[in-house]
Coordinates of C-alpha atoms in Angstrom, one line a residue:
M317 CA -99.3 -12.9 42.0
K318 CA -96.2 -13.9 43.8
K319 CA -93.4 -15.0 41.4
I320 CA -91.4 -18.1 42.3
S321 CA -87.7 -17.6 43.0
L322 CA -85.5 -18.9 40.2
T323 CA -82.2 -17.4 41.3
K324 CA -80.7 -20.8 41.8
Y325 CA -81.5 -21.9 38.3
T326 CA -80.4 -18.6 36.8
D327 CA -77.0 -19.0 38.5
F328 CA -76.8 -22.5 36.9
I329 CA -77.8 -21.1 33.5
V330 CA -75.1 -18.4 33.6
D331 CA -72.4 -21.0 34.8
E332 CA -73.4 -23.5 32.1
T333 CA -73.5 -20.8 29.4
T334 CA -70.0 -19.6 30.4
K335 CA -68.6 -23.1 30.1
L336 CA -70.2 -23.7 26.7
L337 CA -69.1 -20.3 25.3
N338 CA -65.5 -21.3 26.0
I339 CA -65.9 -24.4 23.8
D340 CA -65.2 -23.5 20.2
S341 CA -68.0 -24.6 17.9
P342 CA -68.4 -22.7 14.6
T343 CA -70.7 -24.3 12.1
G344 CA -69.2 -27.5 10.8
Y345 CA -66.9 -27.9 13.9
T346 CA -69.4 -28.7 16.7
E347 CA -68.5 -32.2 17.9
E348 CA -66.9 -31.2 21.1
A349 CA -69.7 -28.8 22.1
A350 CA -72.4 -31.2 21.2
L351 CA -70.8 -34.0 23.3
W352 CA -70.5 -31.5 26.2
V353 CA -74.2 -30.6 25.9
K354 CA -75.2 -34.3 25.7
E355 CA -73.3 -35.1 28.9
E356 CA -74.7 -32.1 30.8
F357 CA -78.2 -33.2 30.1
E358 CA -77.3 -36.8 31.1
K359 CA -75.9 -35.5 34.4
L360 CA -79.3 -34.1 35.1
G361 CA -80.8 -37.5 34.5
F362 CA -82.3 -37.2 31.0
D363 CA -81.7 -39.4 28.0
A364 CA -79.8 -37.6 25.2
T365 CA -78.5 -38.8 21.9
I366 CA -76.3 -37.4 19.2
T367 CA -78.0 -37.4 15.8
N368 CA -76.3 -38.4 12.5
K369 CA -76.2 -34.7 11.7
G370 CA -74.4 -34.0 14.9
G371 CA -77.1 -32.3 17.0
V372 CA -78.4 -33.5 20.4
I373 CA -82.0 -34.8 21.0
V374 CA -83.1 -34.8 24.7
D375 CA -86.2 -36.5 26.1
L376 CA -87.4 -34.3 28.9
T377 CA -90.2 -36.8 29.6
G378 CA -93.9 -36.0 29.5
K379 CA -97.3 -37.8 29.4
D380 CA -99.1 -37.0 26.1
K381 CA -96.9 -38.6 23.4
E382 CA -99.4 -37.5 20.7
N383 CA -99.1 -33.8 21.5
G384 CA -95.4 -33.3 22.0
L385 CA -93.6 -30.0 22.3
L386 CA -90.1 -29.6 20.8
L387 CA -87.8 -26.8 22.1
E388 CA -85.0 -26.0 19.6
A389 CA -81.8 -24.1 20.4
H390 CA -78.4 -24.2 18.6
T391 CA -74.8 -24.6 19.7
D392 CA -73.2 -23.8 16.4
T393 CA -71.7 -20.3 16.1
L394 CA -70.2 -18.0 13.5
G395 CA -66.6 -18.5 12.5
G396 CA -64.2 -18.7 9.6
M397 CA -62.5 -21.1 7.3
V398 CA -59.2 -20.9 5.5
A399 CA -59.9 -19.9 1.9
T400 CA -56.4 -19.1 0.7
I401 CA -52.9 -19.3 2.0
K402 CA -51.3 -16.1 0.8
D403 CA -47.8 -15.7 -0.6
N404 CA -46.8 -13.9 2.7
G405 CA -47.9 -16.9 4.8
R406 CA -51.0 -15.3 6.1
L407 CA -54.5 -16.6 5.7
Q408 CA -57.4 -15.2 3.8
L409 CA -60.7 -16.5 5.2
T410 CA -64.3 -17.1 4.1
N411 CA -67.0 -16.7 6.7
L412 CA -69.0 -19.4 8.4
G413 CA -72.5 -18.1 8.9
G414 CA -72.9 -14.3 9.3
M415 CA -69.4 -13.5 10.7
N416 CA -68.7 -9.9 9.8
P417 CA -65.2 -8.7 9.2
N418 CA -66.1 -5.2 10.5
N419 CA -66.5 -6.4 14.0
A420 CA -64.1 -9.3 13.8
E421 CA -61.0 -7.2 13.1
T422 CA -58.3 -7.4 15.7
E423 CA -59.8 -10.5 17.3
N424 CA -57.6 -13.4 18.4
V425 CA -58.3 -16.7 16.6
R426 CA -57.5 -20.3 16.7
V427 CA -56.8 -22.2 13.4
V428 CA -57.8 -25.8 13.8
T429 CA -55.9 -27.9 11.3
K430 CA -57.2 -31.3 10.0
F431 CA -54.3 -33.3 11.3
D432 CA -51.6 -31.1 12.8
G433 CA -53.0 -29.4 15.9
I434 CA -54.2 -25.8 16.6
Y435 CA -52.3 -22.5 15.9
E436 CA -53.0 -19.1 17.3
G437 CA -53.2 -15.8 15.3
T438 CA -55.1 -12.5 15.0
F439 CA -57.5 -11.4 12.4
Q440 CA -56.2 -8.1 11.1
L441 CA -56.7 -5.6 8.2
N442 CA -54.1 -6.2 5.5
N443 CA -51.2 -3.9 6.2
A444 CA -52.6 -3.1 9.7
S445 CA -50.0 -0.6 11.0
I446 CA -51.7 2.7 11.0
H447 CA -48.4 4.5 11.0
V448 CA -47.5 2.8 7.7
N449 CA -50.9 2.4 5.9
G450 CA -52.2 5.8 4.8
E451 CA -55.4 4.2 3.6
Y452 CA -56.2 2.6 6.9
N453 CA -59.2 4.7 7.8
D454 CA -60.7 4.5 4.3
T455 CA -60.3 0.8 3.6
K456 CA -63.5 -1.2 3.6
R457 CA -63.3 -4.2 5.8
T458 CA -64.0 -7.3 3.7
W459 CA -62.8 -10.9 3.8
E460 CA -60.5 -10.0 0.9
N461 CA -59.0 -7.0 2.7
C462 CA -58.4 -8.8 6.0
E463 CA -56.1 -11.7 7.0
V464 CA -55.1 -14.0 9.8
V465 CA -51.6 -13.1 11.0
L466 CA -50.3 -16.3 12.5
D467 CA -48.3 -16.3 15.8
E468 CA -45.6 -18.4 14.0
D469 CA -42.5 -17.5 12.2
V470 CA -43.8 -17.8 8.7
K471 CA -42.9 -15.6 5.8
S472 CA -44.2 -17.6 2.8
K473 CA -47.0 -19.9 1.7
E474 CA -44.6 -22.8 2.0
D475 CA -43.7 -21.9 5.6
T476 CA -47.4 -22.0 6.5
E477 CA -48.1 -25.2 4.6
K478 CA -45.2 -26.9 6.5
L479 CA -47.2 -26.3 9.7
G480 CA -50.0 -28.4 8.3
I481 CA -52.4 -25.6 7.7
S482 CA -54.5 -26.0 4.5
V483 CA -57.6 -24.7 2.8
G484 CA -60.7 -25.8 4.6
D485 CA -59.2 -25.5 8.1
I486 CA -61.6 -24.1 10.7
V487 CA -60.9 -20.7 12.3
C488 CA -62.4 -20.0 15.7
F489 CA -62.8 -16.5 17.0
E490 CA -62.1 -15.8 20.7
P491 CA -65.5 -15.3 22.5
N492 CA -64.1 -13.1 25.3
V493 CA -66.7 -14.1 27.9
R494 CA -67.4 -11.7 30.8
V495 CA -70.1 -11.7 33.4
T496 CA -70.3 -8.3 35.2
K497 CA -71.2 -7.6 38.8
T498 CA -74.4 -6.0 37.6
G499 CA -75.5 -9.2 35.8
Y500 CA -74.7 -8.4 32.2
I501 CA -73.3 -11.3 30.2
K502 CA -70.9 -10.2 27.4
S503 CA -69.5 -12.5 24.8
R504 CA -69.4 -13.4 21.2
F505 CA -71.8 -16.3 20.4
L506 CA -74.5 -15.7 23.1
D507 CA -76.5 -16.5 19.9
D508 CA -77.3 -19.1 20.8
K509 CA -75.4 -20.7 23.6
L510 CA -77.3 -18.7 26.2
S511 CA -80.4 -20.4 25.1
V512 CA -78.7 -23.8 25.4
G513 CA -77.9 -22.8 29.0
I514 CA -81.5 -21.8 29.5
L515 CA -82.7 -25.3 28.4
L516 CA -80.3 -26.9 30.7
G517 CA -81.7 -24.7 33.5
L518 CA -85.2 -25.9 32.5
A519 CA -84.0 -29.5 32.7
K520 CA -82.6 -28.9 36.1
Y521 CA -85.8 -27.4 37.3
I522 CA -87.9 -30.4 35.9
K523 CA -85.6 -32.9 37.7
E524 CA -85.3 -31.1 41.0
K525 CA -89.0 -30.3 41.2
K526 CA -89.9 -33.9 40.2
I527 CA -92.2 -32.6 37.4
T528 CA -93.6 -34.8 34.7
P529 CA -94.9 -32.5 31.9
K530 CA -98.4 -33.0 30.7
R531 CA -97.1 -33.0 27.2
A532 CA -94.1 -35.0 25.9
L533 CA -91.3 -32.5 26.0
Y534 CA -88.1 -32.7 23.9
A535 CA -85.1 -30.5 23.3
H536 CA -83.1 -30.4 20.0
I537 CA -79.8 -28.7 20.2
T538 CA -78.9 -28.1 16.6
V539 CA -75.5 -27.6 15.0
F540 CA -76.2 -26.0 11.6
E541 CA -78.6 -23.1 12.4
E542 CA -76.1 -20.4 11.4
V543 CA -76.2 -21.7 7.8
G544 CA -80.0 -22.3 7.7
H545 CA -80.6 -26.0 8.0
G546 CA -80.1 -26.8 11.7
G547 CA -83.7 -27.7 12.4
C548 CA -84.5 -29.4 9.2
G549 CA -84.7 -32.9 10.7
N550 CA -85.0 -35.0 13.8
V551 CA -88.5 -34.0 15.0
P552 CA -89.5 -36.7 17.6
E553 CA -92.6 -38.7 16.7
G554 CA -95.8 -37.2 18.1
C555 CA -94.7 -33.6 18.2
T556 CA -97.3 -31.1 17.2
E557 CA -95.5 -27.9 18.1
A558 CA -92.0 -26.5 18.0
I559 CA -90.6 -23.4 19.6
S560 CA -87.2 -22.0 18.8
V561 CA -85.4 -20.6 21.8
D562 CA -82.9 -18.3 20.2
M563 CA -81.7 -14.8 20.8
G564 CA -84.2 -12.0 21.1
C565 CA -83.4 -8.9 19.1
V566 CA -82.5 -5.6 20.8
G567 CA -82.1 -2.5 18.7
D568 CA -83.6 0.7 17.3
G569 CA -87.4 0.3 16.5
L570 CA -87.8 -2.7 18.8
T571 CA -89.0 -2.7 22.4
C572 CA -87.1 -5.6 24.0
T573 CA -84.2 -5.0 26.3
E574 CA -81.5 -7.4 27.5
K575 CA -83.4 -8.0 30.7
Q576 CA -86.6 -9.3 29.0
V577 CA -87.8 -12.3 27.2
S578 CA -88.6 -11.4 23.6
I579 CA -91.6 -13.0 21.9
C580 CA -91.3 -12.8 18.2
A581 CA -94.5 -12.2 16.2
K582 CA -92.8 -12.2 12.8
D583 CA -89.4 -12.3 11.2
S584 CA -87.9 -12.5 7.7
G585 CA -89.6 -15.8 7.1
G586 CA -93.1 -14.5 8.0
P587 CA -95.4 -14.6 11.0
Y588 CA -95.2 -17.2 13.7
S589 CA -98.3 -19.3 14.5
Y590 CA -100.8 -16.8 16.0
P591 CA -102.2 -19.2 18.6
V592 CA -98.7 -20.0 19.8
V593 CA -97.8 -16.3 20.1
Q594 CA -101.0 -15.8 22.1
G595 CA -100.1 -18.7 24.3
L596 CA -96.6 -17.5 24.9
V597 CA -97.9 -14.0 25.9
A598 CA -100.5 -15.5 28.2
A599 CA -97.8 -17.7 29.8
A600 CA -95.5 -14.6 30.3
R601 CA -98.3 -12.8 32.0
E602 CA -99.3 -15.6 34.2
S603 CA -95.8 -16.3 35.3
G604 CA -94.9 -12.7 35.9
A605 CA -92.1 -12.8 33.2
D606 CA -91.0 -9.4 31.9
Y607 CA -91.6 -9.6 28.2
A608 CA -91.7 -7.8 24.9
I609 CA -93.4 -8.6 21.6
D610 CA -91.4 -7.6 18.5
I611 CA -91.0 -8.1 14.8
Y612 CA -87.4 -8.9 13.7
P613 CA -86.5 -7.3 10.4
H614 CA -83.5 -9.5 9.5
Y615 CA -83.8 -12.9 11.1
G616 CA -84.5 -16.6 10.5
S617 CA -84.7 -19.5 13.0
D618 CA -84.4 -23.2 13.5
V619 CA -88.1 -23.7 13.7
E620 CA -88.7 -22.2 10.3
A621 CA -86.1 -24.6 8.8
T622 CA -88.1 -27.4 10.6
L623 CA -91.3 -26.3 8.8
C624 CA -89.5 -25.8 5.5
A625 CA -88.4 -29.4 5.7
G626 CA -92.0 -30.5 5.7
S627 CA -92.9 -30.9 9.4
D628 CA -96.6 -30.3 10.2
L629 CA -96.2 -28.2 13.3
K630 CA -97.4 -25.0 15.0
H631 CA -94.3 -22.8 15.7
G632 CA -93.1 -20.0 17.8
L633 CA -89.9 -18.1 18.8
I634 CA -88.7 -16.6 22.0
G635 CA -85.3 -15.6 23.5
A636 CA -83.5 -13.5 25.9
G637 CA -82.8 -10.0 24.6
V638 CA -79.4 -9.8 23.0
Y639 CA -77.8 -6.6 21.9
A640 CA -75.1 -6.3 19.1
S641 CA -76.1 -9.5 17.5
H642 CA -73.4 -11.3 15.5
G643 CA -70.9 -9.0 17.1
Y644 CA -69.7 -8.7 20.6
E645 CA -73.0 -9.5 22.1
R646 CA -74.6 -8.5 25.4
S647 CA -77.5 -9.9 27.4
H648 CA -78.4 -10.0 31.1
R649 CA -79.1 -12.8 33.7
D650 CA -82.6 -11.2 34.1
G651 CA -83.3 -11.9 30.4
A652 CA -82.3 -15.6 30.8
E653 CA -84.4 -15.9 33.9
N654 CA -87.5 -14.4 32.2
V655 CA -87.2 -17.0 29.4
L656 CA -87.0 -19.7 31.9
R657 CA -90.0 -18.3 33.8
L658 CA -92.0 -18.3 30.6
L659 CA -91.0 -21.8 29.6
I660 CA -91.9 -23.2 33.0
Q661 CA -95.4 -21.8 32.7
Y662 CA -95.8 -22.7 29.0
A663 CA -94.3 -26.1 28.8
L664 CA -94.8 -27.5 32.4
A665 CA -97.9 -25.9 33.9

């Protein structure tokens, strides 16, 4: 079987993903990213709306309105929130989602105040000078033992409060996006902005190839996945199936690489619908997509939240392989292309 060339669309996916990665959107602070996503789908000629919850619903057209397929991805990311302004003027944080202080240490951040603009700083271990701190190597990295050092001349709690910084302000971590000559995509928050880019690539393919899917096809770009309730609502009428397009896990004991599309058979929430898993594997084979089937030991998805909210749906999960999840993540353009190839076969053929 001769595989169709998708290079043009993969280039588009990488470009769109890079743009989205550079828009801060930790859970609870996603309005700018959601608006950007809405506008990008509209540029491709599709109707898109912002939900009350802040996500984006996109109608990708389709004929059978009683057997619709919903594709879910999320644009909210990990991040932080100001928990305490310390006496020295520095900030103690609480995490948004699964942000881990072990791999967040030394990262540049932006503190988004409610009314007084944005301030820069760095997330550091308390007493971070190794030539001074004799306990540096032995100190456990926790939210209590780390702090944001503001790039402002502040020496007290009162100094910081005068800037307009207060408890509850959002702290965005620098993504550090890089695409290598060899096709690797490195950044924080590929989970799950790479999948949003892939769905934009699918939309571009549908429009340029003038395809009307046999089934009604929708995308829901959610904004609270990282805290567990992103996919809890907004299922379009007539949908009978939902597939979460999220990151595929790469690590010890699993078979997927960053260059493949991962098909998840089971995660922490239990097994995915067996007929859907079968259909996804068949579509991967038929399309020539390089794929792996894995069980994710520590994982939950939007589509499970959709089912837990009471939706009567078959469900599945796929994604480009991503290494170092919830840290400085790495995937590859081939992985994104293989997800797109599978989706074209599964959702459009």
